[in-house]
PDB file of C-alpha atoms in Angstrom:
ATOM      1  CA  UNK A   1      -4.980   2.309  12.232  1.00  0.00           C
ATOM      2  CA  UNK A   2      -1.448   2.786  14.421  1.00  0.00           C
ATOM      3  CA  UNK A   3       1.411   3.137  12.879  1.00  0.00           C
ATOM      4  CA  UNK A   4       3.471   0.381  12.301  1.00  0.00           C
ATOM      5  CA  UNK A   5       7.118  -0.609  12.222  1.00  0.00           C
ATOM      6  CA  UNK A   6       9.625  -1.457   8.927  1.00  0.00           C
ATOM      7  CA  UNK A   7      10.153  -5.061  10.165  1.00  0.00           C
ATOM      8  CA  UNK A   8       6.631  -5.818  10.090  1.00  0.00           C
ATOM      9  CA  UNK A   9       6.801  -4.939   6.549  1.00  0.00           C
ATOM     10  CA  UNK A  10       9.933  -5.672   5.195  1.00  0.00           C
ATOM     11  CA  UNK A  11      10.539  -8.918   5.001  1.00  0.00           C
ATOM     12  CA  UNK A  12       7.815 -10.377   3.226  1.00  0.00           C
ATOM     13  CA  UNK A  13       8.648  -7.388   0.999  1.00  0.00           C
ATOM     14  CA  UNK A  14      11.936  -9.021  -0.060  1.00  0.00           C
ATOM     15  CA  UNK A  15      10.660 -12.450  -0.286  1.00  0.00           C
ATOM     16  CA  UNK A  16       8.119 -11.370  -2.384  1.00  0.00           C
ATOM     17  CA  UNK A  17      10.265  -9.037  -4.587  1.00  0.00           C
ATOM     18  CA  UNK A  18       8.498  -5.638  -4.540  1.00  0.00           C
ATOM     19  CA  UNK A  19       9.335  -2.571  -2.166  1.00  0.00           C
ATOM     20  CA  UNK A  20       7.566  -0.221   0.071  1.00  0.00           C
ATOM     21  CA  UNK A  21       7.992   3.450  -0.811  1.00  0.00           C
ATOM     22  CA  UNK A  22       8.997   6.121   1.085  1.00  0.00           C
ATOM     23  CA  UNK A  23       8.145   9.855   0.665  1.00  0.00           C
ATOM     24  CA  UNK A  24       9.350  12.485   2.397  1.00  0.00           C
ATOM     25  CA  UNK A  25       7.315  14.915   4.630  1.00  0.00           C
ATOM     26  CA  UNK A  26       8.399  18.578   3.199  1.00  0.00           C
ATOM     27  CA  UNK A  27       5.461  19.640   5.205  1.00  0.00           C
ATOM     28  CA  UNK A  28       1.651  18.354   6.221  1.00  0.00           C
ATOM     29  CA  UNK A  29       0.479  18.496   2.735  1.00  0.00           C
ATOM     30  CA  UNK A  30       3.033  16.228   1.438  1.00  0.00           C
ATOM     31  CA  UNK A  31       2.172  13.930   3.961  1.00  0.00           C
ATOM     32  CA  UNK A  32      -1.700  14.137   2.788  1.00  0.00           C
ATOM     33  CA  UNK A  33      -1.411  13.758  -0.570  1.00  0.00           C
ATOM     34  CA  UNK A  34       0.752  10.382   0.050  1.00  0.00           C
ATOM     35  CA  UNK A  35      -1.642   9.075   2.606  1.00  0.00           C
ATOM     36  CA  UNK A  36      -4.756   9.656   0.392  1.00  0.00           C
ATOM     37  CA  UNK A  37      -2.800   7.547  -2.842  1.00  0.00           C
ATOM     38  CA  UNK A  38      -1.902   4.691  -0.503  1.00  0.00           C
ATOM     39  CA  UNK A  39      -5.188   4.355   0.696  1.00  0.00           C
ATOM     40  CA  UNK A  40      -6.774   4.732  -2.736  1.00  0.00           C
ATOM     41  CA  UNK A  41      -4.054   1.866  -4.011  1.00  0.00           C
ATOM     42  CA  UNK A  42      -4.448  -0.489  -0.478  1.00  0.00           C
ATOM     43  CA  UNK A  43      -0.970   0.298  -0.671  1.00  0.00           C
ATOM     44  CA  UNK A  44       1.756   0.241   2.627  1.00  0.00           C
ATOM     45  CA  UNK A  45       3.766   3.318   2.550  1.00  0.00           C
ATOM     46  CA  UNK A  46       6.495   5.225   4.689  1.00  0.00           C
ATOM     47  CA  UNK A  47       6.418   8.706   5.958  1.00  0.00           C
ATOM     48  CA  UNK A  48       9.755  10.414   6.106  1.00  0.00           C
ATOM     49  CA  UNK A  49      11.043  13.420   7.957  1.00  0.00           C
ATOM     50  CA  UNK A  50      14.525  14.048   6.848  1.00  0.00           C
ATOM     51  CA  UNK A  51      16.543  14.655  10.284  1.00  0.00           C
ATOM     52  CA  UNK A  52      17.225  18.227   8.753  1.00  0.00           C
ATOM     53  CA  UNK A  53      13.526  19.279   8.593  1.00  0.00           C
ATOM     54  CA  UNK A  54      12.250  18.178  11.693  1.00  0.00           C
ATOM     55  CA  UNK A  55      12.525  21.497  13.340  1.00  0.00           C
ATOM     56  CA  UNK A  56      11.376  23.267  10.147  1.00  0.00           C
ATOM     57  CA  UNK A  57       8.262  21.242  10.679  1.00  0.00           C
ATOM     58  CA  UNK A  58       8.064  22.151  14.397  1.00  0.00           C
ATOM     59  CA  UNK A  59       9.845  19.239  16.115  1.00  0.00           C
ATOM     60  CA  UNK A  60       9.822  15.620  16.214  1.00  0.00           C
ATOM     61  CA  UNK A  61       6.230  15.417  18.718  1.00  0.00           C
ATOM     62  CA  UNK A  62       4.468  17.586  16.262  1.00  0.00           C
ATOM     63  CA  UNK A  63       5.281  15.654  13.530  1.00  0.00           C
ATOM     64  CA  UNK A  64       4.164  12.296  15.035  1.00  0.00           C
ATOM     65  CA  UNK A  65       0.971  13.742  16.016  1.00  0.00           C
ATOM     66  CA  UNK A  66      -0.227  15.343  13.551  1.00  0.00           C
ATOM     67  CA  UNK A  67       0.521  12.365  11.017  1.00  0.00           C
ATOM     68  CA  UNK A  68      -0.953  10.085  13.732  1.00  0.00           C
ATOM     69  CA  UNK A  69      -4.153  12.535  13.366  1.00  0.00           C
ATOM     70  CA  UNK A  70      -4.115  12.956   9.823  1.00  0.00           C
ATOM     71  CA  UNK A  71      -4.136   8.541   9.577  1.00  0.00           C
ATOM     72  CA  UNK A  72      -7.333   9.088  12.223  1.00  0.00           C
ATOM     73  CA  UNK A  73      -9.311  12.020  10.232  1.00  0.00           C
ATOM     74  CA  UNK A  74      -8.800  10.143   7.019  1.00  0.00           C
ATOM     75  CA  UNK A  75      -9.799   7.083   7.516  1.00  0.00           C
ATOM     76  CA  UNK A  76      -6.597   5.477   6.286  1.00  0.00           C
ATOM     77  CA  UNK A  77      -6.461   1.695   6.530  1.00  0.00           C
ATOM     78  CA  UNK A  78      -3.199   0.518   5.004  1.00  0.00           C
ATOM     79  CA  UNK A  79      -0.135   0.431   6.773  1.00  0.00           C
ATOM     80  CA  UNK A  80       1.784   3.446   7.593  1.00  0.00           C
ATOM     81  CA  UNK A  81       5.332   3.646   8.789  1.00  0.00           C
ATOM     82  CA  UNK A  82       6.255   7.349  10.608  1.00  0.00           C
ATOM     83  CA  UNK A  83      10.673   7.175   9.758  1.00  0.00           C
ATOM     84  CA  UNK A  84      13.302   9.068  10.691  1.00  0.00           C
ATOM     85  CA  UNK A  85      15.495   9.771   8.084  1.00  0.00           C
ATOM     86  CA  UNK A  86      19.438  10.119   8.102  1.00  0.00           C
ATOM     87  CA  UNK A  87      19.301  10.512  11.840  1.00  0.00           C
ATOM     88  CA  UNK A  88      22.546  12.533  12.404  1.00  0.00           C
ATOM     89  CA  UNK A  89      22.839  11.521  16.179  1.00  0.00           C
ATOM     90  CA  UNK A  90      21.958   9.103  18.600  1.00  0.00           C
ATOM     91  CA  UNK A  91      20.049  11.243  20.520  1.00  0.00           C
ATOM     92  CA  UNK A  92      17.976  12.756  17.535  1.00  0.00           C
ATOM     93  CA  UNK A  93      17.103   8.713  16.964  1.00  0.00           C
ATOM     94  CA  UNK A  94      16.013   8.308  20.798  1.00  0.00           C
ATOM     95  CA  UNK A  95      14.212  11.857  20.891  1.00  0.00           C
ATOM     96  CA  UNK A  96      12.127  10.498  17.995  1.00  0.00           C
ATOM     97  CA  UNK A  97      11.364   7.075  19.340  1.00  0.00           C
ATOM     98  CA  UNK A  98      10.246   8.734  22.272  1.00  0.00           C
ATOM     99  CA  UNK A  99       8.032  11.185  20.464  1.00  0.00           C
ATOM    100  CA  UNK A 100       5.980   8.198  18.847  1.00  0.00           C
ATOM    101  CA  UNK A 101       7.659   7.569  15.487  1.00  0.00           C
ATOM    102  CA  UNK A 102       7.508   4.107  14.320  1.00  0.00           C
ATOM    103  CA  UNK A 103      11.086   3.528  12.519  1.00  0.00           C
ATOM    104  CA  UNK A 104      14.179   5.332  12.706  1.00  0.00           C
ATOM    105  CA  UNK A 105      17.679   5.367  10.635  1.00  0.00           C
ATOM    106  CA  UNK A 106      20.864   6.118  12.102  1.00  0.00           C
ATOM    107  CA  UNK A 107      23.013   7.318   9.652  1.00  0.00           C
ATOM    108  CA  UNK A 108      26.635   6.892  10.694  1.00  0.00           C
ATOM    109  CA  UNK A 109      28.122   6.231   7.547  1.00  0.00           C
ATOM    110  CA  UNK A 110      30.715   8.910   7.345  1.00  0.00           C
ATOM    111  CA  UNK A 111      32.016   7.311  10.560  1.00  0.00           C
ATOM    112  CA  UNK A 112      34.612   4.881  11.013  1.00  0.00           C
ATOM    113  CA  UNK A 113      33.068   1.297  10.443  1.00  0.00           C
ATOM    114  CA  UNK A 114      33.827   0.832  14.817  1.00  0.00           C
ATOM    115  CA  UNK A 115      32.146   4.022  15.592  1.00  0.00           C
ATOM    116  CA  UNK A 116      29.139   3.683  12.758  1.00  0.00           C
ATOM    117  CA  UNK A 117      28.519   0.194  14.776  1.00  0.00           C
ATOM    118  CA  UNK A 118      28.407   1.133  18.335  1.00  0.00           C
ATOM    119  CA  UNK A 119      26.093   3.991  17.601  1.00  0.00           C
ATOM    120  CA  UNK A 120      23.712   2.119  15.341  1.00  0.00           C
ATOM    121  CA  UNK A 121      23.615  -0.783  18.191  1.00  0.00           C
ATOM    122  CA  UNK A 122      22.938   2.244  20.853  1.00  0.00           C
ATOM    123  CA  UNK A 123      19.859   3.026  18.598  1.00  0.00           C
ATOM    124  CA  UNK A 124      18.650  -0.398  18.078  1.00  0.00           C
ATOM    125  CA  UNK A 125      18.976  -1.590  21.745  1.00  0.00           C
ATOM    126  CA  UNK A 126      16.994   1.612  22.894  1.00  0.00           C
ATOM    127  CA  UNK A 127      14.402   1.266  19.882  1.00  0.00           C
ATOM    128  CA  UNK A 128      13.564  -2.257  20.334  1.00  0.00           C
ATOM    129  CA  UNK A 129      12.405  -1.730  23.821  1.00  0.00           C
ATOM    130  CA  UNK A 130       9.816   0.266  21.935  1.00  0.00           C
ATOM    131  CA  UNK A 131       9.204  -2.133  19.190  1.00  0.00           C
ATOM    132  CA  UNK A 132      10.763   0.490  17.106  1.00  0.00           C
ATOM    133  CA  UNK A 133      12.502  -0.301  13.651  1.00  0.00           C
ATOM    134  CA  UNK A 134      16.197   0.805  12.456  1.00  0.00           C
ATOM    135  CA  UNK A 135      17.991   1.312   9.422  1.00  0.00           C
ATOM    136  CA  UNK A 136      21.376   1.803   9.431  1.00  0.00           C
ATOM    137  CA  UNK A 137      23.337   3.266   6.471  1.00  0.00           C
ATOM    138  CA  UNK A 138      27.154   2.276   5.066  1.00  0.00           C
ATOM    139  CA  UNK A 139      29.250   3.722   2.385  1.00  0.00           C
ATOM    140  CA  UNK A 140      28.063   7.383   1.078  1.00  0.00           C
ATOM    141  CA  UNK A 141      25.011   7.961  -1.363  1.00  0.00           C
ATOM    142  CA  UNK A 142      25.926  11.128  -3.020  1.00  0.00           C
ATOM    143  CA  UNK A 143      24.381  14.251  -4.168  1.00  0.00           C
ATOM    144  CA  UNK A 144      22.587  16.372  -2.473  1.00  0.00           C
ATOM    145  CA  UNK A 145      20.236  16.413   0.280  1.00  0.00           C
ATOM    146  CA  UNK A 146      18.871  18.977   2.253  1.00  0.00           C
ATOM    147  CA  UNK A 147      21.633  21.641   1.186  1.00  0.00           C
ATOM    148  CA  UNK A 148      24.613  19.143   1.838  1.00  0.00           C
ATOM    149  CA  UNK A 149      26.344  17.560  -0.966  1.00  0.00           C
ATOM    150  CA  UNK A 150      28.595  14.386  -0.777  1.00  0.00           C
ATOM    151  CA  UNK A 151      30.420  11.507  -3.173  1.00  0.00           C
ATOM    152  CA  UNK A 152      29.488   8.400  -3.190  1.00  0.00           C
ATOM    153  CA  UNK A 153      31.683   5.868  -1.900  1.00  0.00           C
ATOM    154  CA  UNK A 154      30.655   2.099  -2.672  1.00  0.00           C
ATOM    155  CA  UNK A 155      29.400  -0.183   0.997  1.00  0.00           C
ATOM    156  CA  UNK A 156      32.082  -2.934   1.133  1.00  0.00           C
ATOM    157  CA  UNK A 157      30.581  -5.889   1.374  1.00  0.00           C
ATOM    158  CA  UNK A 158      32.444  -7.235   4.564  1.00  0.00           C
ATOM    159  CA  UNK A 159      31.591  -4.154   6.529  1.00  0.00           C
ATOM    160  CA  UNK A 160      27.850  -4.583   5.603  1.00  0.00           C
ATOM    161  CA  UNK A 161      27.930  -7.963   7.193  1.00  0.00           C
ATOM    162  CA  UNK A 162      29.600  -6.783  10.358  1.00  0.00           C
ATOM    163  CA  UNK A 163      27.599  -4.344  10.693  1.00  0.00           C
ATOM    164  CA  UNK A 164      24.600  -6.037  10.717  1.00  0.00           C
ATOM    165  CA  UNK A 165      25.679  -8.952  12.914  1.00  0.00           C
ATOM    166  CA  UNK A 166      26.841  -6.809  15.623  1.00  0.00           C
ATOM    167  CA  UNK A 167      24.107  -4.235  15.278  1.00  0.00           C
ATOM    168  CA  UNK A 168      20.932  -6.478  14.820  1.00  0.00           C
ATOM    169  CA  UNK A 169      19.454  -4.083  12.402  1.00  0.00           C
ATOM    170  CA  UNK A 170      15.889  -4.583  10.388  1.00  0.00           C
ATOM    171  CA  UNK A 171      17.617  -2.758   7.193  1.00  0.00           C
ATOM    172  CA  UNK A 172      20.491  -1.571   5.633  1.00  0.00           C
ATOM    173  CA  UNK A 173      21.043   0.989   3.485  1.00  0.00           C
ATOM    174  CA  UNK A 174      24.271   0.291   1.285  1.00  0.00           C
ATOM    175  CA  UNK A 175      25.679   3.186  -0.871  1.00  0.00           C
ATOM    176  CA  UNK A 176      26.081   1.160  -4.269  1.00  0.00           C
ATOM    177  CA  UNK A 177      25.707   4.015  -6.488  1.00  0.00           C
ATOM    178  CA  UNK A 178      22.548   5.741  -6.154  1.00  0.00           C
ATOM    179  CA  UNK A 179      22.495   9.959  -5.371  1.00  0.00           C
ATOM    180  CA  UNK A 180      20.561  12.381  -3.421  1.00  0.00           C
ATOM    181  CA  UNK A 181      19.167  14.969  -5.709  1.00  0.00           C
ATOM    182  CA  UNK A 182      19.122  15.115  -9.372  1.00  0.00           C
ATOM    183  CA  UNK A 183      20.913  12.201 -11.537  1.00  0.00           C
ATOM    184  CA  UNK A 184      23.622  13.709 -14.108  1.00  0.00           C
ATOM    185  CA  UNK A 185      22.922  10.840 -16.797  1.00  0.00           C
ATOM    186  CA  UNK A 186      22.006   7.499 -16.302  1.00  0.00           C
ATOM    187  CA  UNK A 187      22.532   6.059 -12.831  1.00  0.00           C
ATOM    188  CA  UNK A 188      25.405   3.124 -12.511  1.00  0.00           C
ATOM    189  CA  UNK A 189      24.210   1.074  -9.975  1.00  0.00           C
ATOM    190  CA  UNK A 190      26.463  -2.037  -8.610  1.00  0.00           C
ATOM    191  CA  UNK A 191      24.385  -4.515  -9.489  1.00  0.00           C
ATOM    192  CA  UNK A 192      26.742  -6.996  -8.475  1.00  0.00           C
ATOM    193  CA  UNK A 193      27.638  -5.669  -5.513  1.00  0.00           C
ATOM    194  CA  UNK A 194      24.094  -5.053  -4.948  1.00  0.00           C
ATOM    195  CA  UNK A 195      23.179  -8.876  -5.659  1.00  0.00           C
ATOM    196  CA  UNK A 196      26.238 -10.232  -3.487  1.00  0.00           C
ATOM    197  CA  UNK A 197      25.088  -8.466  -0.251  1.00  0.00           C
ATOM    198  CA  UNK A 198      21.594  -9.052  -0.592  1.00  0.00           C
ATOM    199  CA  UNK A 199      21.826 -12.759  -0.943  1.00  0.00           C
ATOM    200  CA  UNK A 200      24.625 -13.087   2.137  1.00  0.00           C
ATOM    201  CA  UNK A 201      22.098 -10.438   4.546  1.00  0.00           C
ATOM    202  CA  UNK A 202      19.577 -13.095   3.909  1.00  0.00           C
ATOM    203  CA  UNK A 203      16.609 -11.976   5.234  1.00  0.00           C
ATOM    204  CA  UNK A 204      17.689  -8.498   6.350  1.00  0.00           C
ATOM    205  CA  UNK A 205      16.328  -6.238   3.509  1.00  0.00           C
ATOM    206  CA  UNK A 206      18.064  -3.576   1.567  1.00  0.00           C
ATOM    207  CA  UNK A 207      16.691   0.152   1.586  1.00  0.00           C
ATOM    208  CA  UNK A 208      17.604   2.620  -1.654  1.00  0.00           C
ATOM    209  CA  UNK A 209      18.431   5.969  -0.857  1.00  0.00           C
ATOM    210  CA  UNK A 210      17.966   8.313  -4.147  1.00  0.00           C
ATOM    211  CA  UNK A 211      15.437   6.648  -5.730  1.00  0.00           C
ATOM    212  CA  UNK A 212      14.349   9.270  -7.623  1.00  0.00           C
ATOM    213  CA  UNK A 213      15.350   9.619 -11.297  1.00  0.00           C
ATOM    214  CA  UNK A 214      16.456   6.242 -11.459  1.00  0.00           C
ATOM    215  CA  UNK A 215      15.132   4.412 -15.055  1.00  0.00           C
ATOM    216  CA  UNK A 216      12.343   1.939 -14.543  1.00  0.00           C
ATOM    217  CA  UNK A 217      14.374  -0.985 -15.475  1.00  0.00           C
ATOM    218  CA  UNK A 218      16.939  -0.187 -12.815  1.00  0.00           C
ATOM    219  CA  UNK A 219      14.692  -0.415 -10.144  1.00  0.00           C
ATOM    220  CA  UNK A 220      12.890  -3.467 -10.940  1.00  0.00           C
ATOM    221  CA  UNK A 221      16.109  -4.805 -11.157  1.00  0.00           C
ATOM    222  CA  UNK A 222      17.051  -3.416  -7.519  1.00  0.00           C
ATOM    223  CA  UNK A 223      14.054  -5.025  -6.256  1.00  0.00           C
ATOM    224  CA  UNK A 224      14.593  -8.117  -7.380  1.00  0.00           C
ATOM    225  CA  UNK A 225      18.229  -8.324  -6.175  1.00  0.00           C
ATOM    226  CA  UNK A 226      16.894  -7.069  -2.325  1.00  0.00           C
ATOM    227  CA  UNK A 227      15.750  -3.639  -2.024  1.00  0.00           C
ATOM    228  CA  UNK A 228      12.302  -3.620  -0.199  1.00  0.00           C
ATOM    229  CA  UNK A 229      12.279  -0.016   0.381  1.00  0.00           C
ATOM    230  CA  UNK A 230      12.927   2.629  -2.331  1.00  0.00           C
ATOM    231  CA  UNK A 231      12.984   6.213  -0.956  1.00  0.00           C
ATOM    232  CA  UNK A 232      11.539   9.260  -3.197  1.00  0.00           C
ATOM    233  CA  UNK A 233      11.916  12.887  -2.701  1.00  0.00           C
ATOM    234  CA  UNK A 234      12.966  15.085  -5.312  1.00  0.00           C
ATOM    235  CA  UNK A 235      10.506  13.592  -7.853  1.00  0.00           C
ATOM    236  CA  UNK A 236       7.789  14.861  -5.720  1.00  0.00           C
ATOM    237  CA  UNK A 237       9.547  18.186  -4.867  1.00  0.00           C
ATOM    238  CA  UNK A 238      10.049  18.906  -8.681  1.00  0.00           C
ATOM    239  CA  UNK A 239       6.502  17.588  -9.545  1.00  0.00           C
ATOM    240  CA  UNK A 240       5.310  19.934  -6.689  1.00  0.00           C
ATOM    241  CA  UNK A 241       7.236  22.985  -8.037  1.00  0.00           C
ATOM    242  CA  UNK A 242       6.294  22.586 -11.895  1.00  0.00           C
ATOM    243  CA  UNK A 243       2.746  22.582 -11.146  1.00  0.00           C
ATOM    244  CA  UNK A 244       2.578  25.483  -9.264  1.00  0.00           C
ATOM    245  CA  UNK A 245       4.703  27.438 -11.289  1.00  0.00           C
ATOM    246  CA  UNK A 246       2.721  27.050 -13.642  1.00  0.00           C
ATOM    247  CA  UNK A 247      -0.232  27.782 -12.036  1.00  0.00           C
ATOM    248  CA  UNK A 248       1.021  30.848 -10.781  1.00  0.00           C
ATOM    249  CA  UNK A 249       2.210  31.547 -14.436  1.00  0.00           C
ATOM    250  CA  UNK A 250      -1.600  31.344 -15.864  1.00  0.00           C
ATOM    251  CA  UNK A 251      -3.224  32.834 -12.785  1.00  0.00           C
ATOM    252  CA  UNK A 252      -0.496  35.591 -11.892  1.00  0.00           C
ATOM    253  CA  UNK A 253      -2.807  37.356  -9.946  1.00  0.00           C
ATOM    254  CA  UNK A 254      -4.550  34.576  -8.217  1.00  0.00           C
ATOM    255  CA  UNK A 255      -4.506  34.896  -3.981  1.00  0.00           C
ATOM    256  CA  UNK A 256      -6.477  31.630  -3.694  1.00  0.00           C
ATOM    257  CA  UNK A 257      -4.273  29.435  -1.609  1.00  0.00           C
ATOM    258  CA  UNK A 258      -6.472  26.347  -1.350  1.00  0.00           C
ATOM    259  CA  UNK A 259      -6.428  25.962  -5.312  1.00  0.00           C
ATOM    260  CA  UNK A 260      -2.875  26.289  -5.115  1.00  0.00           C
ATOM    261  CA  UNK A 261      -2.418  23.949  -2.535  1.00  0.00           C
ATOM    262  CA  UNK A 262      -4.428  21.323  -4.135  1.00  0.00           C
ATOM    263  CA  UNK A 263      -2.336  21.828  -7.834  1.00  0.00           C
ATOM    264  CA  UNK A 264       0.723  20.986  -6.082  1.00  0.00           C
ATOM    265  CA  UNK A 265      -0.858  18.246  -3.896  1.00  0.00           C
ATOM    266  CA  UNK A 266      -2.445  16.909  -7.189  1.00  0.00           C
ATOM    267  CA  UNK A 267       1.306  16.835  -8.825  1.00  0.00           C
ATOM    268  CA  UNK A 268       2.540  14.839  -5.953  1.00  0.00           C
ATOM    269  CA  UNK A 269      -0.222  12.189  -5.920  1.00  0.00           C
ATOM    270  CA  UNK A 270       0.570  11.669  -9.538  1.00  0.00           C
ATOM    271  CA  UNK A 271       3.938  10.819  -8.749  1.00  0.00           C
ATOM    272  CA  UNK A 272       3.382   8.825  -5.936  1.00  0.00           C
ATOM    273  CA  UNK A 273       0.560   6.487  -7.744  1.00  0.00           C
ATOM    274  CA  UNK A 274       3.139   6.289 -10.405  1.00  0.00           C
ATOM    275  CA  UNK A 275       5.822   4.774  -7.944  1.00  0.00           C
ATOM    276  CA  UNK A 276       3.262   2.548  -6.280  1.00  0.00           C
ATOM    277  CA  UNK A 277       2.684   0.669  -9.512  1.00  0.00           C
ATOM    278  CA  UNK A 278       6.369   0.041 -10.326  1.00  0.00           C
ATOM    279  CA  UNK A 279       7.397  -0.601  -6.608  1.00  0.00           C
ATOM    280  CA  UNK A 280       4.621  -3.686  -6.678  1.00  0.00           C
ATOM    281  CA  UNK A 281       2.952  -2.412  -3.700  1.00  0.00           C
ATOM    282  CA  UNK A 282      -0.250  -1.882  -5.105  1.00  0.00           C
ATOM    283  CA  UNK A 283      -3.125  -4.065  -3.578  1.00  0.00           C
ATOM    284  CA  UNK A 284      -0.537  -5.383  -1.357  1.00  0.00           C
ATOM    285  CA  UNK A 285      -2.189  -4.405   1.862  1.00  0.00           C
ATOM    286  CA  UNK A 286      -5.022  -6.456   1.571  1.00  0.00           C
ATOM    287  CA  UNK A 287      -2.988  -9.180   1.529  1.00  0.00           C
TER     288      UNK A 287
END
């Protein structure tokens, strides 16, 4: 199966209140372990390279080939959405639509509202020639992601409207309270704020950044008030970590690099399944 775009997903996602999960590519066998649960669950899912790690993970082409190759060798059948997240340019959005990646996100949201628009629009106009989708962000989600920390600072809902009329986006992420990273308590997310824009966007869905860490009833609740993608990261990463830690703590002397692979694969699958089942995606490609 190709790889196919957000807005082929999306909005039947929001109309039919559950969310697509994305999960970050921290290298190929992150990208494996995902793959094989959403196939096992006939579940859609999204592929994420974090702008930040592309070149870690040799380069935007790589990347799109080798998950391209990895949907081929494994038989996958669900869809699967290749995104670029947090774009920090323009051109890091166009070098990755031409490279074969199936979404993109332009995130100018530390830009002035003017400037966050005309870039996003110089994305989407070059992407839709290529039937490519785009997320834009507005506001800050804070924490921490790839080694840079931020506030958060709440989308307004006026500028999410503009923004999306003059863009022609396929989904917005609004900063309404969610972090990168690790939460420090409970999460306060603006559910009203969160409600407000989603019902005025209509049918342009909502995408939440941070969704790791957040309690379950919070994100059923997001869901049903608009978000039909919920992005997961550091869930995975800690899951990832913990079980080969410990591994490593029982078997201090072990060189066997498969079986330590596969523990830290197996960690991440279990997470993964988990967020499958409370997203609502489960069975939801053979629909």
């Amino acid at each position: 199966m190709s790889l196919v775009s957000l807005k082929e997903l999306m909005p039947e996602a929001k109309k039919k209140h559950y969310a697509i999960g994305q999960f970050n590519i921290n290298n190929f066998q992150w990208a494996e372990a995902t793959l094989r649960v959403a196939e096992r669950e006939k579940s859609p899912v999204i592929l994420a390279s974090t702008d930040r790690i592309v070149d870690y993970l040799g380069g935007f082409k790589l990347i799109a080939a080798t998950t391209k190759k990895m949907v081929e060798e494994m038989g996958i059948t669900v869809p699967v959405v290749l995104h670029l997240d947090h774009g920090l340019s323009v051109e890091r959005c166009i070098e990755a639509v031409d490279a074969g990646y199936s979404s993109v996100m332009y995130d100018g949201s530390k830009l002035p509202l003017e400037e966050n628009i005309a870039n996003t629009k110089e994305v989407v106009d070059y992407a839709k020639k290529q039937n490519v989708s785009v997320e834009a962000e507005i506001g800050s989600v804070g924490g921490t992601e790839d080694g840079i920390t931020s506030g958060i600072k709440y989308a307004d809902p006026k500028e999410c409207y503009q923004l999306v009329e003059e863009t022609g986006v396929d989904l917005l992420a609004a900063a309404l309270g969610s972090v990168h990273g690790i939460y420090q308590g409970e999460p306060k997310l603006a559910f009203d704020l969160m409600q407000e824009i989603s019902t005025n966007l209509n049918e342009i869905p909502l995408a939440l950044h941070g969704g790791s860490g957040i309690p379950s009833h919070q994100i059923v609740k997001a869901i049903e008030y608009g978000h039909a993608k919920i992005n997961v990261n550091t869930e995975c990463n800690q899951a990832w970590t913990k079980a080969v830690r410990k591994y490593l703590e029982l078997h201090p002397d072990s060189h066997n690099i498969p079986e330590i692979m596969q523990t830290g694969m197996s960690a991440i699958e279990r997470v993964v399944a988990e967020k499958i089942h409370l997203f609502g995606t489960s069975n939801k490609a053979l629909q």
